[in-house]
Coordinates of C-alpha atoms in Angstrom, one line a residue:
X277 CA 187.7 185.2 28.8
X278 CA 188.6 181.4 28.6
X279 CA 185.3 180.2 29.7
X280 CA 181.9 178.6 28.9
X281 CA 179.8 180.9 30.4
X282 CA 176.8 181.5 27.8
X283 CA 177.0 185.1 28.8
X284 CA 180.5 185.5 27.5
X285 CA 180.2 183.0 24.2
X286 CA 177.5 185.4 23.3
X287 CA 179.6 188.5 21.8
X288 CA 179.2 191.6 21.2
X289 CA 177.4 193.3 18.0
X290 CA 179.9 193.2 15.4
X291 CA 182.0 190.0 16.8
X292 CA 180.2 187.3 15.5
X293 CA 179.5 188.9 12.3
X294 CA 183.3 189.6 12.1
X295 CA 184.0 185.9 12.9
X296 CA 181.7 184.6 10.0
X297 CA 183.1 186.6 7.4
X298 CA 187.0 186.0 8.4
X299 CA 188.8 183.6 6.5
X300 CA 191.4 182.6 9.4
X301 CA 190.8 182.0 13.5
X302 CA 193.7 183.1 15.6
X303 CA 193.7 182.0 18.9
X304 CA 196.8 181.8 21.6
X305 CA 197.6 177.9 20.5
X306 CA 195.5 176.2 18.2
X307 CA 196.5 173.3 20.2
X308 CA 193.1 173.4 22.0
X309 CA 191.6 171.9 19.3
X310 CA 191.9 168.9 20.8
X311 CA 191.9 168.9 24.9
X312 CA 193.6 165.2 24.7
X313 CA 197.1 166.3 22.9
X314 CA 197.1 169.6 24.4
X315 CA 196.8 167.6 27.6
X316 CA 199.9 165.1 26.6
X317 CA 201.7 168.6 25.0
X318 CA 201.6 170.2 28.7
X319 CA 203.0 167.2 30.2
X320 CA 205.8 166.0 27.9
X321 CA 208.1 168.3 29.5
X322 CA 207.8 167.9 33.1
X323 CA 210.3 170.8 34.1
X324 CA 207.3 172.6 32.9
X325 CA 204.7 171.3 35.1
X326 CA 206.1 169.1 38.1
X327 CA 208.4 170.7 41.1
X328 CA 211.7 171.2 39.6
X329 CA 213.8 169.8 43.5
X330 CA 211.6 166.6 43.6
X331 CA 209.5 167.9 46.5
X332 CA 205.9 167.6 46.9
X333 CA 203.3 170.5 47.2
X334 CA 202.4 169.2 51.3
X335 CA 206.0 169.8 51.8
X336 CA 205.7 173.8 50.7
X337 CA 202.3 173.9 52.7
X338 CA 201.2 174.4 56.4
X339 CA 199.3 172.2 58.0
X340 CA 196.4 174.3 57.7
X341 CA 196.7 175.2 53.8
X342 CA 197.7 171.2 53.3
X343 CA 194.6 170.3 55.1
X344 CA 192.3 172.7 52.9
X345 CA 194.6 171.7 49.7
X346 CA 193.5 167.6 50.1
X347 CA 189.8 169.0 50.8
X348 CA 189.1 171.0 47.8
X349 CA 191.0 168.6 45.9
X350 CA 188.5 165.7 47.1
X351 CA 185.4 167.9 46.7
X352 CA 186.6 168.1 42.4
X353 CA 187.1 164.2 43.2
X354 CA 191.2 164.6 42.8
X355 CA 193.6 162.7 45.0
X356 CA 196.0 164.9 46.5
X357 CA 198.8 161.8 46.1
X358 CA 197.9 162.5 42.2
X359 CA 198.7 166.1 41.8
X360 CA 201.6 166.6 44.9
X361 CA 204.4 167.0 42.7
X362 CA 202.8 169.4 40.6
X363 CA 203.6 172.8 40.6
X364 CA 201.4 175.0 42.8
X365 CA 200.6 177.1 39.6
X366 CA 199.3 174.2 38.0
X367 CA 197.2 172.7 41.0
X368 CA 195.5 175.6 41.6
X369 CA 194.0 176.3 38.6
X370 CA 191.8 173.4 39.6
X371 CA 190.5 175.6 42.4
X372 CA 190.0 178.8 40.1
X373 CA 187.5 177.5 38.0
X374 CA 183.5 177.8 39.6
X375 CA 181.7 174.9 40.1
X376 CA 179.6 176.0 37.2
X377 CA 182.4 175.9 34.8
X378 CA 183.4 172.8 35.8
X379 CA 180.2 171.1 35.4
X380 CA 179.9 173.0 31.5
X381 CA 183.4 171.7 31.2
X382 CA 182.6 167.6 32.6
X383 CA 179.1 168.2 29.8
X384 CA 182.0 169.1 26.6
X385 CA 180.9 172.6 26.9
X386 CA 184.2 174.3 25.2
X387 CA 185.5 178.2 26.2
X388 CA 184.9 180.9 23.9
X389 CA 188.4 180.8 22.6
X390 CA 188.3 177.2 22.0
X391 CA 184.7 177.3 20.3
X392 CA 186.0 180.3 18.0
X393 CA 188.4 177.4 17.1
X394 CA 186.3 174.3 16.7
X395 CA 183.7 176.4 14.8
X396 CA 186.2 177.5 11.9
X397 CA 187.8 174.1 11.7
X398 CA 184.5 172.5 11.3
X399 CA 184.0 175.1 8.6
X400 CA 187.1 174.3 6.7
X401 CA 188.5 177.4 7.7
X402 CA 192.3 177.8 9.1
X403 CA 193.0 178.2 12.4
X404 CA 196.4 179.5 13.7
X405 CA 197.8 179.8 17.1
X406 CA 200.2 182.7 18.4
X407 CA 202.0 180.6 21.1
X408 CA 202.3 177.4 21.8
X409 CA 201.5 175.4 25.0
X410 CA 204.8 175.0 26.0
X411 CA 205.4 178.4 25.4
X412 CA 202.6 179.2 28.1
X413 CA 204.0 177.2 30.4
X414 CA 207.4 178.2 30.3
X415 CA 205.9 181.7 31.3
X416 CA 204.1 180.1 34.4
X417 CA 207.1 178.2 35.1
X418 CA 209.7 180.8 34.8
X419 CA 208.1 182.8 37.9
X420 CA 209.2 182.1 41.7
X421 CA 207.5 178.9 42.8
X422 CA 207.3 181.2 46.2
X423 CA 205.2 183.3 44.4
X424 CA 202.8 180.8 43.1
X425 CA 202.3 178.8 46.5
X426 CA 201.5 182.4 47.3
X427 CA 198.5 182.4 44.9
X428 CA 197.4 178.7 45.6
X429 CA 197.4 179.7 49.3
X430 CA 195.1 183.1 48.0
X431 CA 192.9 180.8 46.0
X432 CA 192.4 178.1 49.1
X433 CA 191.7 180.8 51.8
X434 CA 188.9 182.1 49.0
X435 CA 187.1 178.9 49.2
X436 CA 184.0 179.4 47.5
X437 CA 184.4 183.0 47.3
X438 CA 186.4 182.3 44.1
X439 CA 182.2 182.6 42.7
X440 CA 182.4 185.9 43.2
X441 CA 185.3 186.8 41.6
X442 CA 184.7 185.3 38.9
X443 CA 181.4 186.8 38.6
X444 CA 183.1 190.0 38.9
X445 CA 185.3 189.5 36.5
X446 CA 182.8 188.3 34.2
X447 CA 180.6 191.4 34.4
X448 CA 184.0 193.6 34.5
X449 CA 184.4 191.4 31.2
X450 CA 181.3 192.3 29.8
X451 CA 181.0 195.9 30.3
X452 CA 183.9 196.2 29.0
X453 CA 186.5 197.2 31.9
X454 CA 189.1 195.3 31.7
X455 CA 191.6 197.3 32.8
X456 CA 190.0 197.0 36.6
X457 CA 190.4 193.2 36.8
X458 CA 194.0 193.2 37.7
X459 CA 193.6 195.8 40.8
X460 CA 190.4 194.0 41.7
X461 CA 192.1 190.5 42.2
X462 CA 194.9 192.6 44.4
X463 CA 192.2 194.1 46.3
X464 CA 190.1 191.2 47.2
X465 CA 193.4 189.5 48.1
X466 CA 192.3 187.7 51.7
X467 CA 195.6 188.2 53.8
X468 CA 197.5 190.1 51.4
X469 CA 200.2 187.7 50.8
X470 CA 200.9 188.7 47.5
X471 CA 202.8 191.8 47.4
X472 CA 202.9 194.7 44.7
X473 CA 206.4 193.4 43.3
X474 CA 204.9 190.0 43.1
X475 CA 202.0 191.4 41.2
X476 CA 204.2 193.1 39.2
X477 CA 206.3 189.9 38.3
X478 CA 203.1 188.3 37.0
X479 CA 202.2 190.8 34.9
X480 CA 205.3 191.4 33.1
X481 CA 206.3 187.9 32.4
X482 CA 202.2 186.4 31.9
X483 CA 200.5 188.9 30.3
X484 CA 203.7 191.6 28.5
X485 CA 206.1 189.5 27.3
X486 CA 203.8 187.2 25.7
X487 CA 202.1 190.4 24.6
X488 CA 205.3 191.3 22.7
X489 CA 205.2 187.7 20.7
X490 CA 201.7 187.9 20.6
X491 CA 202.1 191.5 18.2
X492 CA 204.8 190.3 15.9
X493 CA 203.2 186.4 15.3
X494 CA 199.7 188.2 14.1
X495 CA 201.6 191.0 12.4
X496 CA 202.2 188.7 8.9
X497 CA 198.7 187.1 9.3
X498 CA 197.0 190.1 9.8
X499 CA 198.8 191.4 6.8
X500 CA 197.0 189.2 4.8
X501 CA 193.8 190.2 5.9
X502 CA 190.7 188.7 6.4
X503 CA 191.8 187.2 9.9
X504 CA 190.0 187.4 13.6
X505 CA 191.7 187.3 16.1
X506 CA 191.0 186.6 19.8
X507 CA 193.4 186.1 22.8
X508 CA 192.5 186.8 26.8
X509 CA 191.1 190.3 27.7
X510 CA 194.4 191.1 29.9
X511 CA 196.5 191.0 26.6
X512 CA 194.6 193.7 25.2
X513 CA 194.7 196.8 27.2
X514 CA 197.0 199.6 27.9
X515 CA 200.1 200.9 26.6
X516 CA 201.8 197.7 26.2
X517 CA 198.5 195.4 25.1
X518 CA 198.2 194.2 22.0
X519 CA 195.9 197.2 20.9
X520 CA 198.7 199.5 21.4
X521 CA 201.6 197.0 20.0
X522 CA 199.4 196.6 16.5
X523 CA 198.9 200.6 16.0
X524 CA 202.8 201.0 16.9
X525 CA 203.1 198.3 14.0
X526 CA 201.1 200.5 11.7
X527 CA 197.7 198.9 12.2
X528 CA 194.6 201.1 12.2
X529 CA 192.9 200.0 15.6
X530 CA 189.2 200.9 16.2
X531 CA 186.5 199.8 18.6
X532 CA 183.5 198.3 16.8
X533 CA 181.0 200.1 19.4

């Protein structure tokens, strides 16, 4: 998971050990080495990031939803005027963060992937990324902006529910489930906007697709050996997660408990 929780940087028997004795760190883009660049990276392209027809984010918004958009956005000290012609993907990932993380975050604390990172650079070690940020935003970019005010509108009728799920995630996370956080999120969906194609959409283009590139850029590194690799938990499971796209490959996949 791409968070600071101390429960989460704290891996499993085996992990850190493997981490220690790997030469090279793979994460999704080494680009969050440093949060500055991969900052001015996300924005350089702004077909990427900002509302392709020039329209701002009140103008896709009810009253209602506007109302509880400039809120939120106040109470992380964000002025809506600074974010309206954002895309809705991008502003909500301000709301889907707890308030915890974002204090860890404000303190330097980095997420796991990131601290993988930093460690191994500090270290001398390489570090390689299998996508770049641009690459991750294309994904986001290329779905339905429908879709997305969809799941800001989900996020902002959550309010400070968003804790919970992201507790439940977390302890989905860490026992190991992953495969139930997916129906979970559909589940606790408050007025089920979101339908089952449009679940369906975000899954094949966020988490499959980049799955495929995902296999064949750690193919050649993981043929050299002595590499550790870590990408989000989604990317990991079922017949089309990296597990499975490494074996089909000809890699010998094992659990380490």
């Amino acid at each position: 998971m791409h968070v600071s929780d101390s429960r989460v940087l704290t891996m499993p028997k085996g992990a850190a050990e493997a981490v220690a004795s790997s030469d090279t760190i793979v994460v999704e883009s080494d680009e969050i080495l440093d949060d500055k660049k991969a900052a001015a990276t996300l924005f350089a392209n702004p077909s990427l990031t900002m509302l392709a027809d020039g329209s701002t984010i009140s103008q896709h918004l009810s009253p209602e939803d506007n109302a509880r958009l400039e809120a939120g956005l106040k109470e992380r000290g964000i002025v809506l005027a600074a974010v309206s012609r954002m895309q809705p993907w991008l502003i909500a990932s301000s709301f889907e963060m707890t308030g915890c993380e974002v204090r860890r975050k404000t303190a330097g604390a980095k997420f796991l992937d990131q601290k993988l990172a930093s460690d191994a650079a500090a270290q001398g070690k390489q570090v390689k990324g299998l996508e770049t940020l641009a690459e991750q935003a294309k994904a986001m970019s290329d779905l339905p902006t429908e879709l997305h005010l969809k799941s800001l509108i989900q996020t902002l009728e959550l309010g400070n529910k968003i804790n919970d799920v992201n507790e439940t995630m977390t302890d989905l996370y860490l026992v190991g489930n992953i495969g139930a956080m997916v129906p979970m999120l559909k589940v606790i969906e408050p007025s089920q906007k979101i339908t089952d194609a449009d679940t369906a959409a975000f899954e094949q283009r966020i988490i499959l697709d980049r799955n495929k590139v995902m296999a064949e850029r750690s193919a050649p590194i993981l043929g050299k050996g002595n590499a550790f690799i870590a990408v989000g938990a989604l990317h990991l499971v079922g017949d089309q997660g990296l597990v499975a796209l490494l074996r089909k490959q000809g890699f010998t996949v094992t659990s380490v408990n």
